[in-house]
Tab-separated table of C-alpha atoms and ligand atoms in Angstrom:
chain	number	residue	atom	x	y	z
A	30	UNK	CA	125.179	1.671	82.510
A	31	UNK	CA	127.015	2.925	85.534
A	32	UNK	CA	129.038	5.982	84.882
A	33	UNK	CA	132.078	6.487	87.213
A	34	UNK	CA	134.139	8.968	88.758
A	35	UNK	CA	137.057	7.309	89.694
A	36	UNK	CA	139.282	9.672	92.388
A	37	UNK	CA	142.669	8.310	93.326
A	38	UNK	CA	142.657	5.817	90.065
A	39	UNK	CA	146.415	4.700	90.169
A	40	UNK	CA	146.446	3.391	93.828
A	41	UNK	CA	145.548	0.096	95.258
A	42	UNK	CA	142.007	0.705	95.293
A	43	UNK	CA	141.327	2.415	91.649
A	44	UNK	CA	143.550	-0.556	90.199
A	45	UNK	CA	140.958	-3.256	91.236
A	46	UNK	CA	138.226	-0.704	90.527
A	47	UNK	CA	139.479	-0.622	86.932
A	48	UNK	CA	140.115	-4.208	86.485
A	49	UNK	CA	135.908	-4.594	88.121
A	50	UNK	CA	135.169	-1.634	85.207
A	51	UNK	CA	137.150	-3.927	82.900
A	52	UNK	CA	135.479	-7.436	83.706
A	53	UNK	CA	132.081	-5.785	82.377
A	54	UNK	CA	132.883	-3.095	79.916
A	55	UNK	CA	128.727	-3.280	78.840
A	56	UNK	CA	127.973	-2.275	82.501
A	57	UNK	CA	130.629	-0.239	83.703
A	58	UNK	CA	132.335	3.165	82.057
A	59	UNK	CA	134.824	4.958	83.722
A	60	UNK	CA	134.543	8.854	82.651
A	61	UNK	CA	136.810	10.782	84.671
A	62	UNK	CA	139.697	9.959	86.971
A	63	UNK	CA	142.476	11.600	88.987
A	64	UNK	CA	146.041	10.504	89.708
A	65	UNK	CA	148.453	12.162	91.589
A	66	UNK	CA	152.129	11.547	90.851
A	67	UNK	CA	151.839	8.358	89.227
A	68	UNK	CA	152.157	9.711	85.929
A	69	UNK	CA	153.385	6.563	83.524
A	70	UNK	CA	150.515	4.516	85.197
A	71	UNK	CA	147.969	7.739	84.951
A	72	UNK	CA	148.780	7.773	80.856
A	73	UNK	CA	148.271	4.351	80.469
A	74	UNK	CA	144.878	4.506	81.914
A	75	UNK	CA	144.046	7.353	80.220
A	76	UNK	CA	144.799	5.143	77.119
A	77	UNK	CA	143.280	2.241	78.085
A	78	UNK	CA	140.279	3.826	79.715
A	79	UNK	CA	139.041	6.751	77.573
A	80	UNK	CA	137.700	9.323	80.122
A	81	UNK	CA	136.330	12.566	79.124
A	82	UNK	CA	137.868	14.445	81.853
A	83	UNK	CA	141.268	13.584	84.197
A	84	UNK	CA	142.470	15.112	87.456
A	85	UNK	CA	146.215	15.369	87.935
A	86	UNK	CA	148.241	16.465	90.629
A	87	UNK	CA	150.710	19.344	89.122
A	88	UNK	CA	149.972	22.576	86.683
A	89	UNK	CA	153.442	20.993	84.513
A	90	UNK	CA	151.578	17.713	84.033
A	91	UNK	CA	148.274	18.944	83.088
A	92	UNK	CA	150.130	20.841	80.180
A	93	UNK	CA	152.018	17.997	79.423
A	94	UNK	CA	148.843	15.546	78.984
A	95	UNK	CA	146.664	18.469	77.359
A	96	UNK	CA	149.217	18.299	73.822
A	97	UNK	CA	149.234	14.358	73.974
A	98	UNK	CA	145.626	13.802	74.744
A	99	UNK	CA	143.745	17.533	73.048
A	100	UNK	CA	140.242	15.936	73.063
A	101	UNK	CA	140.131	14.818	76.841
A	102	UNK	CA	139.706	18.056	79.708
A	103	UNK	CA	142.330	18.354	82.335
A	104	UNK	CA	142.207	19.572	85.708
A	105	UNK	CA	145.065	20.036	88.738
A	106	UNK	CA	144.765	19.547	91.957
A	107	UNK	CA	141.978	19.666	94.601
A	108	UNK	CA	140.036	21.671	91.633
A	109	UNK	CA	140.828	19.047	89.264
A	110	UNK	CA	139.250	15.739	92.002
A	111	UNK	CA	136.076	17.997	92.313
A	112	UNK	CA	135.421	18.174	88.473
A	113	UNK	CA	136.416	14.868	88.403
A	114	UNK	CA	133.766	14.046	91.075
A	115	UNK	CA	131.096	16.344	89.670
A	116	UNK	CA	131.274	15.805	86.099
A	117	UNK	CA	127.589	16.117	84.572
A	118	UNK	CA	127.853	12.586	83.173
A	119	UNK	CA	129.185	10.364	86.120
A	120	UNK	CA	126.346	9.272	88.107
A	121	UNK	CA	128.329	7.308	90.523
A	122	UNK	CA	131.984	8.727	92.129
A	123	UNK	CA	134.145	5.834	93.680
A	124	UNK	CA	136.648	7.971	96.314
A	125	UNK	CA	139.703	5.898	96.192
A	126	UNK	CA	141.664	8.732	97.184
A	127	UNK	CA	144.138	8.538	100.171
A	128	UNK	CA	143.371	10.953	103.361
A	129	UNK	CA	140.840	13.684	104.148
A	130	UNK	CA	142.021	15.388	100.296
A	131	UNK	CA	138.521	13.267	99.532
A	132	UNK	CA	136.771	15.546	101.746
A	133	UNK	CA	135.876	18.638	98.920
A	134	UNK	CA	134.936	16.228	96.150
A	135	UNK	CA	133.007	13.921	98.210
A	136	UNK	CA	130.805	16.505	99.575
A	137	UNK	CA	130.785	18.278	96.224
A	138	UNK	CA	129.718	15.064	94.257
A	139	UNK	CA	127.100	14.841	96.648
A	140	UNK	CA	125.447	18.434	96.334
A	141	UNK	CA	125.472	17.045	92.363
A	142	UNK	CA	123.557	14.424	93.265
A	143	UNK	CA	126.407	11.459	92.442
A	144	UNK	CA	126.182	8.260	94.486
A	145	UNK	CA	129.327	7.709	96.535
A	146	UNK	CA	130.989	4.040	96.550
A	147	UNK	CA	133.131	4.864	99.765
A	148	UNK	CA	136.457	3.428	100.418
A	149	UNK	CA	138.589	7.092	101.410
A	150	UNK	CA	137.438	6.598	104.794
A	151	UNK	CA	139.601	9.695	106.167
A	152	UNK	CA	136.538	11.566	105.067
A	153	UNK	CA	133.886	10.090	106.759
A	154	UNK	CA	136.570	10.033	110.458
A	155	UNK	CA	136.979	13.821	109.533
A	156	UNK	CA	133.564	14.844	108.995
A	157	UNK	CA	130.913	12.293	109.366
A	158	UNK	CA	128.377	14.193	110.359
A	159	UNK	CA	128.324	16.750	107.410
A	160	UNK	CA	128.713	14.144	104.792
A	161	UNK	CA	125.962	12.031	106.031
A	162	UNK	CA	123.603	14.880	106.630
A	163	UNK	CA	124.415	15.896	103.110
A	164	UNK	CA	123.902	13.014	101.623
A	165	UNK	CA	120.588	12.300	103.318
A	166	UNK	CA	118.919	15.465	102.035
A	167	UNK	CA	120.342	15.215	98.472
A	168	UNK	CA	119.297	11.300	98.602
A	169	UNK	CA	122.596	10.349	97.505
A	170	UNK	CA	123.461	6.439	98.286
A	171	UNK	CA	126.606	6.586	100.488
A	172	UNK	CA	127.859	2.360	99.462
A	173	UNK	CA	130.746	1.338	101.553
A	174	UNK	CA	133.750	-0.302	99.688
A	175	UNK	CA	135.722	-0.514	102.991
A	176	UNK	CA	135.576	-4.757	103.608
A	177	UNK	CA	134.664	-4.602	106.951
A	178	UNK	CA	131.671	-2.255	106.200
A	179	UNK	CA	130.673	-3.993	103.105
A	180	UNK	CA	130.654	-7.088	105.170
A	181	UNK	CA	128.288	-5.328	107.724
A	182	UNK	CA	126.100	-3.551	104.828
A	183	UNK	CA	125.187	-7.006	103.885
A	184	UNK	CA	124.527	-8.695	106.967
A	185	UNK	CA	122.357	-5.943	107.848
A	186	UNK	CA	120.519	-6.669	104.650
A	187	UNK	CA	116.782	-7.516	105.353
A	188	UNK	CA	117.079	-6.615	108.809
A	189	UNK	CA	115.164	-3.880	111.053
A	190	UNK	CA	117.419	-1.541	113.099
A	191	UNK	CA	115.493	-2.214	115.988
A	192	UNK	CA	116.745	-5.580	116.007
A	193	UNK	CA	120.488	-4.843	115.593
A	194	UNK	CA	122.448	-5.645	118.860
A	195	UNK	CA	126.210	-5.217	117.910
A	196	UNK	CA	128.604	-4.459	114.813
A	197	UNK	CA	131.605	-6.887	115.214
A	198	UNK	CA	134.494	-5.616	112.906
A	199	UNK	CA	137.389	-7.980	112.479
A	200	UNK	CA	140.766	-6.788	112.555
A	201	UNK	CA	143.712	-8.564	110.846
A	202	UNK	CA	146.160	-6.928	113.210
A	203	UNK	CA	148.443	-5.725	110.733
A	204	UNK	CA	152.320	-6.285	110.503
A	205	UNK	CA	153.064	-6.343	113.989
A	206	UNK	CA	150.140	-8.217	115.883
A	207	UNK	CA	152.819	-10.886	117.109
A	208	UNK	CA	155.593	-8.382	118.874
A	209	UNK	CA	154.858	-7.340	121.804
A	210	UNK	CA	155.478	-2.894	122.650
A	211	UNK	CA	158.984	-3.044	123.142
A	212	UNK	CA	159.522	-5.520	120.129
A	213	UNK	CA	157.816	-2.173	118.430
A	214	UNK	CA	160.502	0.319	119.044
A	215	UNK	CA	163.158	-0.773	116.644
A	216	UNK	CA	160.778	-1.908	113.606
A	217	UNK	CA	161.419	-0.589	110.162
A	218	UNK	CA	159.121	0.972	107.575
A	219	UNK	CA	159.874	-2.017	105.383
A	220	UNK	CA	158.512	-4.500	108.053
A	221	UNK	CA	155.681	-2.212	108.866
A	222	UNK	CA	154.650	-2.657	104.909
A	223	UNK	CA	154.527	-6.140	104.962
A	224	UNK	CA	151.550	-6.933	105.462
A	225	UNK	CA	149.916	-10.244	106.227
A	226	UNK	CA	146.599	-10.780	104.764
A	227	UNK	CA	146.433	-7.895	102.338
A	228	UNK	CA	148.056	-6.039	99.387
A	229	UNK	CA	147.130	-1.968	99.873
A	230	UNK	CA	148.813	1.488	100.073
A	231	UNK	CA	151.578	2.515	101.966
A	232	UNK	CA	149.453	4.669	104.494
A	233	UNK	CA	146.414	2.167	105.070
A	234	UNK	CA	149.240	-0.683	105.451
A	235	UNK	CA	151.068	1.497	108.037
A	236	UNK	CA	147.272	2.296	109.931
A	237	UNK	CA	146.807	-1.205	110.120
A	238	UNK	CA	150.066	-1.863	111.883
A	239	UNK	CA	149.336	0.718	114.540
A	240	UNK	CA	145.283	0.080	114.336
A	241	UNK	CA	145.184	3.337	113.418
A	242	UNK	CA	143.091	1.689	110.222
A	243	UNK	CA	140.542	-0.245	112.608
A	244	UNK	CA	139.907	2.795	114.578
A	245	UNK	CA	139.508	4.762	111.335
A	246	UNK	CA	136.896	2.147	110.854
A	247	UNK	CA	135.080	2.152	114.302
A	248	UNK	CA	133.747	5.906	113.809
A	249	UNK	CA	133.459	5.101	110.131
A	250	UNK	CA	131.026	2.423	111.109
A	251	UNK	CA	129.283	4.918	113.334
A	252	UNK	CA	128.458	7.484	110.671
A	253	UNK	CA	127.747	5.454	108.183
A	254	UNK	CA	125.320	2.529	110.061
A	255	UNK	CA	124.827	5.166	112.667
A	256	UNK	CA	124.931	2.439	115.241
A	257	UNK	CA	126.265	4.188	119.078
A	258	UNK	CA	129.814	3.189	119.990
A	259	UNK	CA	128.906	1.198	123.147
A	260	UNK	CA	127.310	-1.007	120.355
A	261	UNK	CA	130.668	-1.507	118.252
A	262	UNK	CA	133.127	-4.297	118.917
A	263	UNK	CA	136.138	-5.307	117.568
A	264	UNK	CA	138.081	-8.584	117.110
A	265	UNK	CA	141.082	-10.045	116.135
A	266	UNK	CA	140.859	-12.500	113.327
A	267	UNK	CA	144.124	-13.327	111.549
A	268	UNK	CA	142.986	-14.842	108.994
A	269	UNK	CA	140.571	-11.878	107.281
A	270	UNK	CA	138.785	-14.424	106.013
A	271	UNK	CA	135.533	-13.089	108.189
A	272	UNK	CA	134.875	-9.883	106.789
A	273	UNK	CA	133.115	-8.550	109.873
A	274	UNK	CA	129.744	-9.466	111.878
A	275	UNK	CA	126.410	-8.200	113.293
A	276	UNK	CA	124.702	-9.931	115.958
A	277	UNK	CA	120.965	-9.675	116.325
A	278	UNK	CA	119.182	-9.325	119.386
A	279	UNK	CA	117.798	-12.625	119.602
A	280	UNK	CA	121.573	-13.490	119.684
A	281	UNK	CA	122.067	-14.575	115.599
A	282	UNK	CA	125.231	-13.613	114.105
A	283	UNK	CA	125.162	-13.156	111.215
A	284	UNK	CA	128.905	-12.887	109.065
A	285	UNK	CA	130.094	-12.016	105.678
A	286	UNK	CA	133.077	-14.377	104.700
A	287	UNK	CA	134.998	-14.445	101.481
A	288	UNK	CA	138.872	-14.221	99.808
A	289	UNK	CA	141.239	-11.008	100.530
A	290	UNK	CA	139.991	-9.651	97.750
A	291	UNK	CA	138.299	-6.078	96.761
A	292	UNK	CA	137.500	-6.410	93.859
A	293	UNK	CA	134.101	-7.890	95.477
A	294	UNK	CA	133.704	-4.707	98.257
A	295	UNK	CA	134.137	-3.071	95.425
A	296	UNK	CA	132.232	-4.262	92.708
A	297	UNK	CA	129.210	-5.145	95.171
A	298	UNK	CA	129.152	-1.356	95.808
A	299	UNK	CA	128.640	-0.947	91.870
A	300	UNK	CA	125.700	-3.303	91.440
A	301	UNK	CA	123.514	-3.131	94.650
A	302	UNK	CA	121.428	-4.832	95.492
A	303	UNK	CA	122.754	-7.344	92.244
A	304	UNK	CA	125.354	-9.668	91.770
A	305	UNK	CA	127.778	-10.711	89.351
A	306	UNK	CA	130.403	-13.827	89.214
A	307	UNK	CA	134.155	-11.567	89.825
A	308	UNK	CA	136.151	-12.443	87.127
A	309	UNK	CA	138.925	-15.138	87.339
A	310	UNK	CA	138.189	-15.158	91.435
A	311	UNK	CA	140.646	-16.348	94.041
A	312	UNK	CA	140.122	-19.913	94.934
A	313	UNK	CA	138.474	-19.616	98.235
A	314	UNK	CA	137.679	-23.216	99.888
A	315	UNK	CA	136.993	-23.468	103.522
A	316	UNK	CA	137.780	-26.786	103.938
A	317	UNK	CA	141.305	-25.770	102.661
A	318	UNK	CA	141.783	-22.893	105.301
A	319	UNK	CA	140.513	-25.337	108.453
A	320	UNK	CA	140.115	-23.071	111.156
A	321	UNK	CA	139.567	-19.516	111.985
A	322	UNK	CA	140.483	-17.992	114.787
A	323	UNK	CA	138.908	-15.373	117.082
A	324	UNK	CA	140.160	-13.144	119.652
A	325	UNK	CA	139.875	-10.140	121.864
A	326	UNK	CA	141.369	-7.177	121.224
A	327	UNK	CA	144.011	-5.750	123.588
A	328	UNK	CA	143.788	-2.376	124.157
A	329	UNK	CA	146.864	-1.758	125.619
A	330	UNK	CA	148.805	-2.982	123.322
A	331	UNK	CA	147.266	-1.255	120.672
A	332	UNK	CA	146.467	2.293	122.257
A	333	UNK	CA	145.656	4.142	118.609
A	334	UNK	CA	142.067	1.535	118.965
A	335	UNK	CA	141.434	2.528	122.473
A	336	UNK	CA	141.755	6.578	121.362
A	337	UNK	CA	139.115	5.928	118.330
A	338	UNK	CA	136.381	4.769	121.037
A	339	UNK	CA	137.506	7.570	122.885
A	340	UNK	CA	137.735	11.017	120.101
A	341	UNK	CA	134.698	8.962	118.588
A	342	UNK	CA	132.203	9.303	121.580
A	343	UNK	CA	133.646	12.928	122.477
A	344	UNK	CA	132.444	14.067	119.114
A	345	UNK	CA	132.869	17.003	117.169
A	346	UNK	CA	136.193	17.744	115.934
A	347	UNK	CA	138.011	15.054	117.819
A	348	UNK	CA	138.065	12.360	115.513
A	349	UNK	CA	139.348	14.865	112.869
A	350	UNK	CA	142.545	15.669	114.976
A	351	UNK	CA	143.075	12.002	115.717
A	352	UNK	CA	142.733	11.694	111.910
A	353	UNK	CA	144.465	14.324	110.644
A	354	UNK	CA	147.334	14.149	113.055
A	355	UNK	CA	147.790	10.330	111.693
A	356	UNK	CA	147.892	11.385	108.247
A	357	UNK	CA	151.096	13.648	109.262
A	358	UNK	CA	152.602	10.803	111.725
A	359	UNK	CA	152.314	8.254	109.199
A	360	UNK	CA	153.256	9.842	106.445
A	361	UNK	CA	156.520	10.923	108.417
A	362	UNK	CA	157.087	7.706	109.314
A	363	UNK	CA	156.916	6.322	105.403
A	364	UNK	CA	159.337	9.200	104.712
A	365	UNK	CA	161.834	7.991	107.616
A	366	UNK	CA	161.813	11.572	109.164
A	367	UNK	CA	159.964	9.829	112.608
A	368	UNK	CA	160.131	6.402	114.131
A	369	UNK	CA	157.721	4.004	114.628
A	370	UNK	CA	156.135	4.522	117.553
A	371	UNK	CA	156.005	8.135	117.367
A	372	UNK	CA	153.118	7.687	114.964
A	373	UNK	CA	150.972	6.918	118.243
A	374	UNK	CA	152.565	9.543	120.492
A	375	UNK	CA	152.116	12.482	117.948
A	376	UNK	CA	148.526	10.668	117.646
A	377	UNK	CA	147.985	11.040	121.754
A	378	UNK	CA	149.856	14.297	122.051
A	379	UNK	CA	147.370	16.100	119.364
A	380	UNK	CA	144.317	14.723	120.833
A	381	UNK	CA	144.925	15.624	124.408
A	382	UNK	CA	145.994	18.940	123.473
A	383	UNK	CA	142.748	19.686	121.409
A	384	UNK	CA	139.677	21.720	123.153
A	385	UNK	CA	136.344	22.239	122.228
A	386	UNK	CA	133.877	24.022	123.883
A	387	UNK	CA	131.390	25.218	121.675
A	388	UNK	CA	130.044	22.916	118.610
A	389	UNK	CA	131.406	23.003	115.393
A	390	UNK	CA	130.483	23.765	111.948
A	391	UNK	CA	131.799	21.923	108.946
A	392	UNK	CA	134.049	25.063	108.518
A	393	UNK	CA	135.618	24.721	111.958
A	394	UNK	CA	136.545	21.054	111.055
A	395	UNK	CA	138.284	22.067	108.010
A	396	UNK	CA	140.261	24.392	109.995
A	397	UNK	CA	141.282	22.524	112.830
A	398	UNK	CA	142.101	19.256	110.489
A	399	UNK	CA	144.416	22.186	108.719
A	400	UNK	CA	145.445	23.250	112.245
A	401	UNK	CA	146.211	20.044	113.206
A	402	UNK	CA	148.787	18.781	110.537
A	403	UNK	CA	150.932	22.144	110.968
A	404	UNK	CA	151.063	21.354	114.832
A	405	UNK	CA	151.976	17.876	113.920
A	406	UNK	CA	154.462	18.793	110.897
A	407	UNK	CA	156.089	21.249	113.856
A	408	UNK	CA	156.716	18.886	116.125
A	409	UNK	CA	158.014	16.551	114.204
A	410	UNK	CA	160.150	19.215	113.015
A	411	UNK	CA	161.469	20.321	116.251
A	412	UNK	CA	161.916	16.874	117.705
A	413	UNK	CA	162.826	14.964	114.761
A	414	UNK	CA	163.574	11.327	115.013
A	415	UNK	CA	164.149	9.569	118.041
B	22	LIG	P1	146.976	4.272	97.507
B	22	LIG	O1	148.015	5.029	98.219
B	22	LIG	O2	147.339	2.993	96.843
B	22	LIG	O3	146.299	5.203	96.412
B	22	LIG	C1	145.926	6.524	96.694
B	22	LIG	C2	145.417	7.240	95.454
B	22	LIG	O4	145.148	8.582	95.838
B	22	LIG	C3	146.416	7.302	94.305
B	22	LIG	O5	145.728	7.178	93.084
B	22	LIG	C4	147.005	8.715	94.417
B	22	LIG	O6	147.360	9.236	93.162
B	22	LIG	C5	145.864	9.489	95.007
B	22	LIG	N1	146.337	10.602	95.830
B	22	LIG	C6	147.219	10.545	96.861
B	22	LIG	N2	147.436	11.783	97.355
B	22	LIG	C7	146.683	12.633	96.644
B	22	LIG	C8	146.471	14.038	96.673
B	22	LIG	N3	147.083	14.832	97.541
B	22	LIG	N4	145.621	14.564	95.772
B	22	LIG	C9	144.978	13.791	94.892
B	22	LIG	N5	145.126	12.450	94.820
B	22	LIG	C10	145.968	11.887	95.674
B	22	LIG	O7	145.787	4.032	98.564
B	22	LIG	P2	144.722	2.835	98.637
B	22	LIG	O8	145.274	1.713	99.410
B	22	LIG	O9	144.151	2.580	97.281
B	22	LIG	O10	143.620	3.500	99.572
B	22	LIG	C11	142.762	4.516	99.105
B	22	LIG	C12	141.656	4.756	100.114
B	22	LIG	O11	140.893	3.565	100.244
B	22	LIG	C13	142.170	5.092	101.524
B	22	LIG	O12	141.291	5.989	102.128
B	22	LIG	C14	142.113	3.750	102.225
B	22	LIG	O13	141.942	3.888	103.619
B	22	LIG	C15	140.887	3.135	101.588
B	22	LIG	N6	140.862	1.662	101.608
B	22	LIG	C16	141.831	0.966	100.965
B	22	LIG	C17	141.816	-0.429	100.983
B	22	LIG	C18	142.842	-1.232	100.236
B	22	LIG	O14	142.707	-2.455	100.171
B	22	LIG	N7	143.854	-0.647	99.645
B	22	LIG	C19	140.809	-1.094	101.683
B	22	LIG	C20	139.837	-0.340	102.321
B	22	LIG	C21	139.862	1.036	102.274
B	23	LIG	MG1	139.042	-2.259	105.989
């Protein structure tokens, strides 16, 4: 039986992990989780679930839960997601958590020795190197949940890495991929959540508007297939019905396809290398959707892609600032304190002000992503909406 650690249980993420944990109750136990705010929804999966030990977000709340539920352990805060994530009995942790918060836990559940089923992808932009390095010599299994990289862990399947030519991720292109950059500077949060394909979190929806998320997911590829970024494409495909693509060097390509669903990212993660039918599954019938549709990414029009390729090859800490200075952009944005487009230039601003000269340790990163969001939070501050 897989034992899980379930971090970040009440967003988009844990909900279909629960309802994968709930499809197969004889395989699957969840034994800890962590919510944040979402306290009606935390109870009633601390009811419905049974865990021996929950994470919450406030000191008031774990008091609260502690006299209604005496025989389950609490814990608060950061504290709280690394017991979560190292509790003796979980043997795999599933870091649904939003941001680089699933940074301690992660690396924490690895030193225990947990498997991680990946989908907080902040972590892996923010410190890639540590985490992988850390799970290779603890020989921990780090299984994507992200789509795109699920889609690539399976094509890859079988396959020697001398043979790999190419990851092709496919990119939905969010909210906005039909207005053109001055169509951008009046949008609202409320269009910026709507997005086409997919049903997710306020932040990831917002990164996928500015392709913040598909950069995210460029150096996440890079850590976690360690494949060079000269060897990492992207493409536009509306439809998300591709999931994403390698291409061999004989010139195969081979493609994961399937239903906007993860529920199937994230249950594959949970078996590997089996399968199982997903419970009461989307209809999904080619013949239905017709055609698919392919095309190249413009760069200019969506900068925040272009900077990945960019803080990704320069290395060290850069792809932490670009990350963590997102986190602060967006999550003004969702809180109507900046505009739109000021996600990117806050984004731009912080990267081209950062300057490393010497390499960094894993401590240095945690600094400078803390370093980063009070710059950010300042300027925002100071120049407030425009
Ligand atoms: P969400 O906002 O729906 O859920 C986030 C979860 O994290 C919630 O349970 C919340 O309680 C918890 N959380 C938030 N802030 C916290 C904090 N400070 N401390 C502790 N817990 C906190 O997000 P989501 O869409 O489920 O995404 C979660 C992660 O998965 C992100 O890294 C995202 O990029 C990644 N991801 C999501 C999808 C998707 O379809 N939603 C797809 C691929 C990858
Ligand atoms: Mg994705």
């Amino acid at each position: 039986m897989k034992k899980i650690a379930l971090l970040g249980a009440t967003g988009s993420i844990g909900t279909s992990t629960v309802d994968v944990v709930l499809a197969y109750p004889e395989l699957f136990k969840i034994v800890s989780l962590t919510f944040h705010s979402n306290i009606e929804k935390g109870i009633s999966l601390i009811k419905q679930l049974q865990p021996q030990f929950v994470g919450v977000g406030s000191e008031e709340t774990r008091v609260e839960l502690s006299r209604h539920f005496p025989n389950i352990e609490f814990g608060v805060g950061e504290t709280g997601l690394v017991q979560a994530a190292t509790l003796e009995s979980a043997n795999v942790v599933l870091t649904a958590v939003s941001g680089s918060i699933g940074l301690k836990p992660t690396m924490a559940a690895i030193g225990a020795g947990k498997d991680i089923a990946l989908a907080n992808k902040e972590t892996l932009v923010m410190a890639g190197k540590w985490v992988m390095a850390a799970a290779k010599k603890h020989e921990v299994s780090i299984l994507p949940v992200d789509s795109e990289h699920s889609a690539i862990y399976q094509c890859l399947e079988g396959q020697k890495p001398e043979n790999l030519k190419e990851l092709v991720i496919t990119a939905s292109g969010g909210s906005f991929r039909d207005l053109t950059r001055s169509e951008l500077k009046f949008v609202t949060l409320e269009q910026a959540l709507n997005h086409p394909n997919w049903s997710m979190g306020q932040k990831i929806t917002i990164d996928s508007a500015t392709m913040m998320n598909k950069g995210l997911e460029v150096i996440e590829a890079h850590w976690l297939f360690g494949t060079d970024y000269d060897k990492i494409k992207v493409v536009l495909h509306k439809e998300s019905i591709v999931h994403s693509m390698v291409v061999l060097k004989d010139g195969a390509y081979l493609a994961q396809l399937g239903p906007s669903d993860m529920r199937e990212p994230i249950q594959y993660a949970l078996t590997y290398p089996e399968r199982l039918p997903i419970k009461n599954e989307k209809e999904f019938d080619l013949t239905k959707i017709g055609q698919l549709h392919f095309e190249p990414m413009d760069l200019v029009r969506f900068p925040m892609l272009a900077l990945a390729f960019k803080v990704g090859k320069k290395g060290g800490s850069y792809p932490t600032v670009y990350n963590a200075a997102n986190e602060i952009a967006a999550m003004a944005f969702i809180e109507g304190r900046i505009s739109y487009l000021q996600i990117e230039d806050f984004v731009q601003r912080a990267v081209e002000n950062h300057f490393e000269t010497t390499e960094v340790t894993l401590d240095d990163v945690i600094a400078i992503d803390q370093q980063t969001r009070a710059i950010v939070e300042r300027w925002i501050k100071e120049e407030g909406r425009l």
